[in-house]
Coordinates of N, CA and C in Angstrom, one line a residue:
R1 N -73.5 5.9 -23.7 CA -74.5 5.7 -24.2 C -76.3 6.7 -24.0
K2 N -76.1 7.1 -25.0 CA -77.4 8.3 -25.4 C -78.8 8.2 -24.9
E3 N -79.1 6.3 -25.0 CA -80.0 6.1 -24.8 C -80.3 5.4 -23.7
C4 N -78.9 5.5 -22.9 CA -79.0 4.7 -21.4 C -79.9 6.1 -20.4
A5 N -80.6 5.7 -19.8 CA -81.3 6.4 -18.6 C -79.8 7.1 -17.5
Y6 N -78.5 7.0 -17.5 CA -77.5 7.0 -16.5 C -75.9 7.5 -16.9
C7 N -75.0 8.3 -16.6 CA -73.8 8.5 -17.1 C -73.0 7.6 -16.2
L8 N -72.1 7.0 -16.0 CA -71.0 7.1 -15.3 C -70.1 7.6 -15.5
T9 N -69.1 7.5 -14.2 CA -67.9 8.3 -14.1 C -66.6 6.9 -14.0
I10 N -65.3 7.3 -15.2 CA -65.1 5.9 -14.5 C -63.5 6.1 -14.5
N11 N -62.8 6.3 -13.1 CA -61.7 6.8 -13.0 C -60.8 6.0 -13.5
T12 N -59.4 6.3 -13.8 CA -58.6 5.1 -15.1 C -56.8 5.2 -13.5
T13 N -56.1 4.4 -14.2 CA -54.4 5.2 -14.1 C -53.6 4.6 -14.8
I14 N -53.3 5.6 -16.0 CA -53.2 5.4 -17.0 C -51.4 5.1 -16.8
C15 N -50.8 5.5 -16.3 CA -49.1 5.6 -15.9 C -49.0 4.7 -14.5
A16 N -47.7 4.5 -15.0 CA -46.9 3.5 -13.6 C -45.6 4.4 -13.1
G17 N -45.2 4.9 -13.8 CA -44.2 6.0 -13.7 C -43.7 6.4 -14.8
Y18 N -42.5 7.4 -14.4 CA -41.8 8.1 -15.0 C -40.3 7.3 -15.2
C19 N -40.1 7.5 -16.9 CA -38.4 7.0 -16.7 C -38.2 8.4 -17.4
M20 N -36.8 8.3 -16.9 CA -36.0 9.6 -18.0 C -35.6 9.0 -19.5
T21 N -35.9 9.5 -20.7 CA -35.0 9.9 -22.1 C -34.4 10.7 -22.5
R22 N -33.6 10.2 -23.3 CA -32.4 11.5 -24.3 C -32.6 11.4 -25.6
D23 N -32.8 12.7 -25.7 CA -32.8 12.3 -27.8 C -30.9 12.8 -28.0
V24 N -31.0 12.3 -28.9 CA -29.6 13.2 -29.0 C -29.1 13.4 -30.7
N25 N -29.9 12.8 -31.1 CA -29.4 12.6 -33.1 C -29.9 14.1 -33.7
G26 N -29.2 14.7 -34.3 CA -29.5 16.0 -34.5 C -29.5 17.2 -33.9
K27 N -29.4 17.2 -32.9 CA -29.5 18.1 -31.5 C -28.0 18.6 -30.9
L28 N -26.8 18.4 -31.6 CA -25.6 18.4 -31.8 C -25.6 20.2 -30.5
F29 N -26.3 21.4 -31.0 CA -26.1 22.6 -30.5 C -26.7 22.7 -29.5
L30 N -27.5 21.8 -28.5 CA -28.2 22.6 -27.9 C -28.2 21.7 -26.5
P31 N -28.3 22.1 -25.5 CA -27.7 21.8 -24.1 C -28.4 20.5 -23.8
K32 N -27.8 19.5 -22.8 CA -28.0 18.5 -22.3 C -29.5 18.6 -21.7
Y33 N -30.5 19.4 -20.8 CA -31.0 19.3 -20.2 C -32.7 19.6 -21.3
A34 N -32.4 20.3 -22.5 CA -33.3 20.4 -23.4 C -33.2 19.2 -24.0
L35 N -32.5 18.2 -24.0 CA -32.6 16.9 -24.7 C -33.8 15.8 -23.7
S36 N -33.8 16.1 -22.3 CA -34.1 15.1 -21.4 C -35.8 15.2 -21.7
Q37 N -36.4 13.9 -21.2 CA -37.9 14.4 -21.2 C -38.2 12.8 -19.9
D38 N -39.1 13.4 -19.8 CA -39.6 12.3 -18.6 C -41.1 11.5 -19.5
V39 N -41.1 10.5 -19.1 CA -42.1 9.9 -20.5 C -43.2 8.7 -19.2
C40 N -43.9 8.3 -19.9 CA -44.8 7.5 -19.4 C -43.9 6.1 -19.9
T41 N -43.9 5.2 -18.6 CA -44.0 4.2 -18.8 C -45.2 3.1 -18.5
Y42 N -45.6 1.8 -19.4 CA -46.4 1.1 -18.5 C -46.2 -0.4 -18.0
R43 N -46.9 -0.6 -17.0 CA -46.4 -2.3 -16.2 C -47.3 -2.8 -16.8
D44 N -48.7 -2.5 -17.2 CA -49.2 -3.7 -18.0 C -50.7 -3.0 -18.4
F45 N -51.0 -3.9 -18.7 CA -52.7 -3.6 -19.5 C -54.2 -4.1 -18.7
M46 N -55.0 -3.4 -18.5 CA -56.2 -4.6 -17.9 C -57.2 -3.3 -18.6
Y47 N -57.9 -4.9 -19.5 CA -59.2 -4.5 -20.1 C -60.2 -4.3 -19.2
M48 N -61.5 -3.8 -18.7 CA -62.3 -4.0 -18.2 C -63.9 -3.5 -18.9
T49 N -64.8 -3.7 -17.9 CA -66.3 -3.8 -18.6 C -67.5 -3.1 -18.1
A50 N -67.9 -2.0 -17.8 CA -68.4 -1.6 -16.9 C -70.2 -1.7 -17.2
E51 N -71.6 -1.9 -16.7 CA -72.3 -2.2 -17.3 C -73.0 -0.6 -16.7
I52 N -73.7 -0.1 -18.0 CA -74.1 0.8 -17.8 C -75.9 0.7 -18.0
P53 N -76.7 1.3 -16.5 CA -78.1 0.7 -15.7 C -78.7 2.0 -16.4
G54 N -79.5 1.5 -16.8 CA -80.9 2.3 -17.4 C -80.7 2.5 -18.1
C55 N -80.4 1.2 -19.2 CA -81.1 1.2 -20.6 C -81.6 0.3 -21.4
P56 N -82.6 0.8 -22.2 CA -83.9 0.2 -22.9 C -82.9 -1.5 -23.1
R57 N -84.3 -2.0 -23.9 CA -83.3 -3.5 -23.8 C -82.9 -3.3 -25.6
H58 N -83.5 -2.7 -26.6 CA -82.5 -3.0 -27.9 C -81.1 -2.5 -28.1
V59 N -80.3 -1.5 -26.5 CA -79.1 -1.3 -26.6 C -78.3 -1.9 -25.6
T60 N -77.0 -2.3 -25.9 CA -76.0 -3.0 -25.3 C -76.1 -2.2 -24.0
P61 N -76.1 -2.6 -23.1 CA -75.7 -2.0 -21.9 C -74.2 -2.0 -21.1
Y62 N -73.1 -2.6 -21.8 CA -72.1 -2.8 -21.5 C -71.0 -1.5 -22.4
F63 N -70.1 -0.8 -21.1 CA -69.1 -0.5 -22.3 C -67.4 -0.5 -22.0
S64 N -66.4 -0.8 -22.7 CA -65.3 -1.4 -22.3 C -63.8 -0.3 -22.6
Y65 N -63.4 -0.5 -21.8 CA -62.7 0.2 -21.8 C -61.2 0.2 -21.3

């Protein structure tokens, strides 16, 4: 928040692992390796809230991510 006296750095993990997928719709002339891709899979979601220090009284000091 611009009104608060501090900035916070929040590190998160957004991916639990990679899973191979293959898209074959309408791509008859492409080699199989061109159709394969790694995608990120999510195991679960966690919502967190951090309190930003140094905020004036009229500013809500919470940031949810």
